[in-house]
Short mmCIF file of C-alpha atoms in Angstrom, two decimals:
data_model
loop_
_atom_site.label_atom_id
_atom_site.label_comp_id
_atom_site.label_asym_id
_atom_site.label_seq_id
_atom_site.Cartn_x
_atom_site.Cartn_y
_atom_site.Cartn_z
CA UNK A 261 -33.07 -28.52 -33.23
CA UNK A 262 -36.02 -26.55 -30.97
CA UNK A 263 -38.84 -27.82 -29.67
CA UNK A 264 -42.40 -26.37 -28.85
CA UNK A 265 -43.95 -27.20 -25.37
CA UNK A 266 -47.50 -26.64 -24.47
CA UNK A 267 -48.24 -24.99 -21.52
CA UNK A 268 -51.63 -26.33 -20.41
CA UNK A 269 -51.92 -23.49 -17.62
CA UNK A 270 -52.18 -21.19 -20.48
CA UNK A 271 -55.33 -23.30 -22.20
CA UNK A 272 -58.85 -22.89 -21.54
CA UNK A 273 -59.35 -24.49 -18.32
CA UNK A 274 -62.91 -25.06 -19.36
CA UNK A 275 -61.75 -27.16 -22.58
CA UNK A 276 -58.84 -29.19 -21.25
CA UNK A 277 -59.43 -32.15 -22.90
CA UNK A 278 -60.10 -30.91 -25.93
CA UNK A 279 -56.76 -28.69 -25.92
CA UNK A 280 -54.87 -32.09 -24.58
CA UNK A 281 -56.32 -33.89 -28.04
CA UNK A 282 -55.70 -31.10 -30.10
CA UNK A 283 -51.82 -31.09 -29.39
CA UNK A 284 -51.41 -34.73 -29.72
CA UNK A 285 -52.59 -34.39 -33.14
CA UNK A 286 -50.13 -31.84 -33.41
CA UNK A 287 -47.46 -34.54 -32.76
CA UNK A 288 -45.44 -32.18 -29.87
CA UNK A 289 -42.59 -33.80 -28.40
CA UNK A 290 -44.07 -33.05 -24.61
CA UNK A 291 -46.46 -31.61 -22.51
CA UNK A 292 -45.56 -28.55 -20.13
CA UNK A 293 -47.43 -29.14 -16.87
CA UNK A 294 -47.27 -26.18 -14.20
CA UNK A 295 -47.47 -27.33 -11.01
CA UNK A 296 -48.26 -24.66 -7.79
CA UNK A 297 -48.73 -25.62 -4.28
CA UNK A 298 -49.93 -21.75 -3.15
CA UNK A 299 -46.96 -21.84 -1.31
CA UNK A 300 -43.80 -21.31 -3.29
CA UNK A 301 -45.64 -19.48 -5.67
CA UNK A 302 -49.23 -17.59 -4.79
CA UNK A 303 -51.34 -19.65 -7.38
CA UNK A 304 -52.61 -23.00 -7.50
CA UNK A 305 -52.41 -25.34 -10.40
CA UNK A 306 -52.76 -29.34 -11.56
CA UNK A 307 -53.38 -31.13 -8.77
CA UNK A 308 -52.98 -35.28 -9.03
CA UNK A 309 -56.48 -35.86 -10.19
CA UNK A 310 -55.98 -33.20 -13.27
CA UNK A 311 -52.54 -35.06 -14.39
CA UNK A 312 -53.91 -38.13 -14.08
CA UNK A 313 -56.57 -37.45 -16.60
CA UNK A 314 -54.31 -35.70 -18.64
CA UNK A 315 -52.28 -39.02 -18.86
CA UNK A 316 -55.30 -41.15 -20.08
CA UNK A 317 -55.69 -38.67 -22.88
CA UNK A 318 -51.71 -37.85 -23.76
CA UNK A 319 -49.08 -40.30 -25.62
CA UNK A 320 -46.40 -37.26 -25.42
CA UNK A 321 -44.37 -37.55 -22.72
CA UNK A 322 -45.55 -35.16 -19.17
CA UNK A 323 -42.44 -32.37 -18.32
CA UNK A 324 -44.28 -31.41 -14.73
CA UNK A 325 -43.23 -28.00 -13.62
CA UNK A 326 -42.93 -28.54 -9.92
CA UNK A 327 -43.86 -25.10 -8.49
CA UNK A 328 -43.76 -26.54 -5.02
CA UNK A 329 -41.92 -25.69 -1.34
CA UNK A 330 -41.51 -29.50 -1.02
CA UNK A 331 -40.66 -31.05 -4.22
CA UNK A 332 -39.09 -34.65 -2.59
CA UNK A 333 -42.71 -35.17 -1.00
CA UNK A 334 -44.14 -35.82 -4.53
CA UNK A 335 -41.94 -37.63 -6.43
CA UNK A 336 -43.52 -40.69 -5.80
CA UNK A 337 -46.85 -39.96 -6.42
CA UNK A 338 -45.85 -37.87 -9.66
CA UNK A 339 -43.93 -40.85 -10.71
CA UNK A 340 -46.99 -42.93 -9.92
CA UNK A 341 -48.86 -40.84 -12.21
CA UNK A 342 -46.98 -41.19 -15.53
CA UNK A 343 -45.35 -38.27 -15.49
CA UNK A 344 -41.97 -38.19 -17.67
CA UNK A 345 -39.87 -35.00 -16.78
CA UNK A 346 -39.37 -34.22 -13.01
CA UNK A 347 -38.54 -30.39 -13.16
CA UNK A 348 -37.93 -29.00 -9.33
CA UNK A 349 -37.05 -25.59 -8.77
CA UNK A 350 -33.32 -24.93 -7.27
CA UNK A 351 -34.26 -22.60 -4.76
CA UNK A 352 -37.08 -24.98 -2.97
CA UNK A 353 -34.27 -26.93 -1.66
CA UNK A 354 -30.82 -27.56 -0.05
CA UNK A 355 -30.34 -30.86 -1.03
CA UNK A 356 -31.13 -30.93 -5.27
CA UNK A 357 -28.81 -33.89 -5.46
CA UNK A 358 -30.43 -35.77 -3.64
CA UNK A 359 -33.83 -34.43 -5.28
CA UNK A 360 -31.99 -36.01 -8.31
CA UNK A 361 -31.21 -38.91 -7.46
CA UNK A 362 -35.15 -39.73 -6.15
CA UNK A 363 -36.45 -38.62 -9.22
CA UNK A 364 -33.95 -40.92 -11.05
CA UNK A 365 -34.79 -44.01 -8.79
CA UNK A 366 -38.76 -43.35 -9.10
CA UNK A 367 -37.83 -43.88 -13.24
CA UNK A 368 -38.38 -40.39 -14.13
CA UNK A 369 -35.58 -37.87 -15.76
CA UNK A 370 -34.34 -35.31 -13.67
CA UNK A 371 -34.79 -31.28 -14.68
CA UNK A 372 -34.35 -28.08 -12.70
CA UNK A 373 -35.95 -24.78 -12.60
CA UNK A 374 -34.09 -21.35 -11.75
CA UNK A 375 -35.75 -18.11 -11.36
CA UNK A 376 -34.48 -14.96 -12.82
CA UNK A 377 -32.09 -13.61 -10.35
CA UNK A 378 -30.45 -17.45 -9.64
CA UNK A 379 -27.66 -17.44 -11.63
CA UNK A 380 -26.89 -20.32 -13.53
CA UNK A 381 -23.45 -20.98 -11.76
CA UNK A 382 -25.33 -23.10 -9.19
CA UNK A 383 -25.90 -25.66 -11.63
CA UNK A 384 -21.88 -26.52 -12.67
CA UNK A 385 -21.93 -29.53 -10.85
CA UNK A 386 -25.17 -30.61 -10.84
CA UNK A 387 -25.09 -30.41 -14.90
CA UNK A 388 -24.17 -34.16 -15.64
CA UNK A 389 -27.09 -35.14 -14.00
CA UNK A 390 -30.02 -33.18 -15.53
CA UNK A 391 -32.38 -33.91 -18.58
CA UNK A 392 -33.68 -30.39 -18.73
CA UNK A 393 -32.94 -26.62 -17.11
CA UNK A 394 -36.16 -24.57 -17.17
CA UNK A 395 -34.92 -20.42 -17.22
CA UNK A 396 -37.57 -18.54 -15.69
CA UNK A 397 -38.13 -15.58 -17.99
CA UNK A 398 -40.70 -14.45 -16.01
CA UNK A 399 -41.48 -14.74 -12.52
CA UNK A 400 -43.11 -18.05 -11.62
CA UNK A 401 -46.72 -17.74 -10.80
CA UNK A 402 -48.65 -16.22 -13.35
CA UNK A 403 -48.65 -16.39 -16.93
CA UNK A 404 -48.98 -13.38 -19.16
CA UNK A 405 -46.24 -11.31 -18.15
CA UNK A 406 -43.66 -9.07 -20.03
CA UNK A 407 -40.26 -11.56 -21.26
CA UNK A 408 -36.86 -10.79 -18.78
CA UNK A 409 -33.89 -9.57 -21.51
CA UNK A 410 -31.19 -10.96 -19.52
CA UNK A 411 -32.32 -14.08 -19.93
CA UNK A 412 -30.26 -14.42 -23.24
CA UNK A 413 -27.14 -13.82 -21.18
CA UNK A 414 -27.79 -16.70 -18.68
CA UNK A 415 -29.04 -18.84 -21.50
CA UNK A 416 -25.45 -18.05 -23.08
CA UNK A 417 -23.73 -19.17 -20.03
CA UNK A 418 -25.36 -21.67 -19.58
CA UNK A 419 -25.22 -23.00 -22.61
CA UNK A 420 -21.25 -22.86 -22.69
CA UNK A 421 -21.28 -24.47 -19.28
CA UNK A 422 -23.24 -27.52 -20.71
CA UNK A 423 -20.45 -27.83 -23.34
CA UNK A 424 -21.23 -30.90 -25.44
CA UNK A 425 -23.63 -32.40 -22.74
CA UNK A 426 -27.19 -33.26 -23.70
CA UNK A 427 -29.06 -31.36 -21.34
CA UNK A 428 -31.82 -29.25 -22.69
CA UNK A 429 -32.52 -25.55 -22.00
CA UNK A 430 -36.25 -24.89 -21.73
CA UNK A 431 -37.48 -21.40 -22.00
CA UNK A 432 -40.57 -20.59 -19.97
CA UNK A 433 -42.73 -17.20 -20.07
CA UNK A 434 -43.17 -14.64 -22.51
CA UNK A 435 -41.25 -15.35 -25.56
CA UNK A 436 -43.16 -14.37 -28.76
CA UNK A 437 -42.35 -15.25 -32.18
CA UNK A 438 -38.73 -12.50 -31.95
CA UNK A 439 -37.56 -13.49 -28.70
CA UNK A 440 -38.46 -17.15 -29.14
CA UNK A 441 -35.96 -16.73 -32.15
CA UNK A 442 -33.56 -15.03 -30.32
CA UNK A 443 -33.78 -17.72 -27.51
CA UNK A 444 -32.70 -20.55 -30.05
CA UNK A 445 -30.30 -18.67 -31.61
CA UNK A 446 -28.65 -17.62 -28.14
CA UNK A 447 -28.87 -21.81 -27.44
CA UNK A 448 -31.94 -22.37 -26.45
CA UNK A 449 -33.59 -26.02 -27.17
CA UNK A 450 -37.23 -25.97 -25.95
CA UNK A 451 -39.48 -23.30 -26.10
CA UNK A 452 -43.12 -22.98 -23.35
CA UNK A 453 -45.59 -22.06 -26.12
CA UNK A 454 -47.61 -19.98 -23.81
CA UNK A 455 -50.09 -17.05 -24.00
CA UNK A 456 -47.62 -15.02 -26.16
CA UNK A 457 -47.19 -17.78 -28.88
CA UNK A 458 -49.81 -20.51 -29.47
CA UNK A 459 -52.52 -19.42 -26.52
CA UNK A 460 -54.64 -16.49 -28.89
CA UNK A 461 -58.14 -17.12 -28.29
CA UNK A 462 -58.40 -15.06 -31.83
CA UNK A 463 -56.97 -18.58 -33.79
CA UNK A 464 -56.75 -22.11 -33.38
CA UNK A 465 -54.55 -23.70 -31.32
CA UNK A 466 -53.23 -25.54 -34.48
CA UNK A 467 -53.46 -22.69 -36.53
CA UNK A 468 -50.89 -21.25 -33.89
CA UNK A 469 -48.77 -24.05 -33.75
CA UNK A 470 -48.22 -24.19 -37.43
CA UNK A 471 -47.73 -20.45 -37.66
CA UNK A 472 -45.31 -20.50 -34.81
CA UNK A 473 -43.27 -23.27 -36.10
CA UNK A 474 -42.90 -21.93 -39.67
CA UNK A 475 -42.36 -18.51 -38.01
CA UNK A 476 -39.15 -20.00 -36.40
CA UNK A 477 -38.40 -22.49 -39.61
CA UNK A 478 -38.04 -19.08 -42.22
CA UNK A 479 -36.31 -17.43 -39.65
CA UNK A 480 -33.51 -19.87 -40.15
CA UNK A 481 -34.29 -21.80 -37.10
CA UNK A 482 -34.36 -25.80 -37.83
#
């Protein structure tokens, strides 16, 4: 089973609440919030007073992106907020057990982020814990970019490392209609709908949607 996530960085800034009402209608199973402090990434995006809007608006649950030097400094205040998922990136930390565990204790689930040259070996033992793993297939910071290929190896291993554990494997940047298939079929779960899948300012956002799922559906992908 795949799901879709919307990436609200990718939406028109200027019609946020209207985009955020669209994909509710839609019936998504969660919202992808991108996060950026300016610092681990260069780009700044969704500070508290944007999520907290986006709360009063969304029923689906909030998967925030936490693009952030300092990820243990907001869980709190993120928690605070509504927000659902709690996805930190590996490498803006040395202690992403105990990043769990806070997340955990604030009543949020804990996910992870690796970029594209972490491997996903780091994560063996932190596995049991984890809702989510977000695979960078592009480098964080800017959407619109060209999709990484050996991201199907790492989703692969990753996959096998998991074993029968529930964790999810989120996909995030550039994966059009082909490589989101290839993605899933590889053992992918979630898919960002971004720029190169549901963001086309030449359609609808539902129009999109629909196209995209039934895209994946008669490629064989349920």
């Amino acid at each position: 089973m795949y799901h879709i996530s919307p990436s609200l960085l990718c939406a028109d800034q200027m019609e946020l609440r209207q985009t955020v009402v669209e994909v509710e209608k839609l019936g998504v199973d969660w919202l992808h919030i991108d996060v950026m402090d300016g610092n681990f990434v260069p780009n700044f995006a969704f500070g508290t007073d944007c999520i907290r809007a986006i709360r009063k608006e969304a029923k689906s649950p909030l998967y925030a992106h936490m693009m952030c030097t300092r990820p243990m400094e907001f869980i709190k205040p993120f928690a605070e907020l509504g927000v659902d998922y709690y996805c930190f990136h590996y490498e803006a930390t040395v202690n992403p057990f105990r990043v769990c565990q806070e997340i955990e204790k604030n009543g949020m689930k804990a996910a992870i982020a690796l970029n594209p040259s972490t491997p996903v070996e780091l994560l063996e033992d932190l596995l049991p814990g984890l809702s989510c793993v977000t695979l960078m297939s592009i480098e964080p910071g800017f959407s619109g970019q060209k999709f990484l290929t050996h991201t199907y190896k790492k989703i692969r291993k990753l996959r096998k490392m998991a074993g029968d554990s529930p964790v999810r494997i989120e996909i995030d940047g550039g994966a059009d209609i082909p490589i989101s298939m290839k993605c899933i079929e590889n053992g992918a779960d979630v898919i960002v709908g971004g720029y190169f899948n549901l963001f086309d300012s030449a359609y609808s956002l539902s129009d999109k949607y629909r196209a995209y799922s039934q895209a994946l559906k008669n490629g064989g992908i349920e």
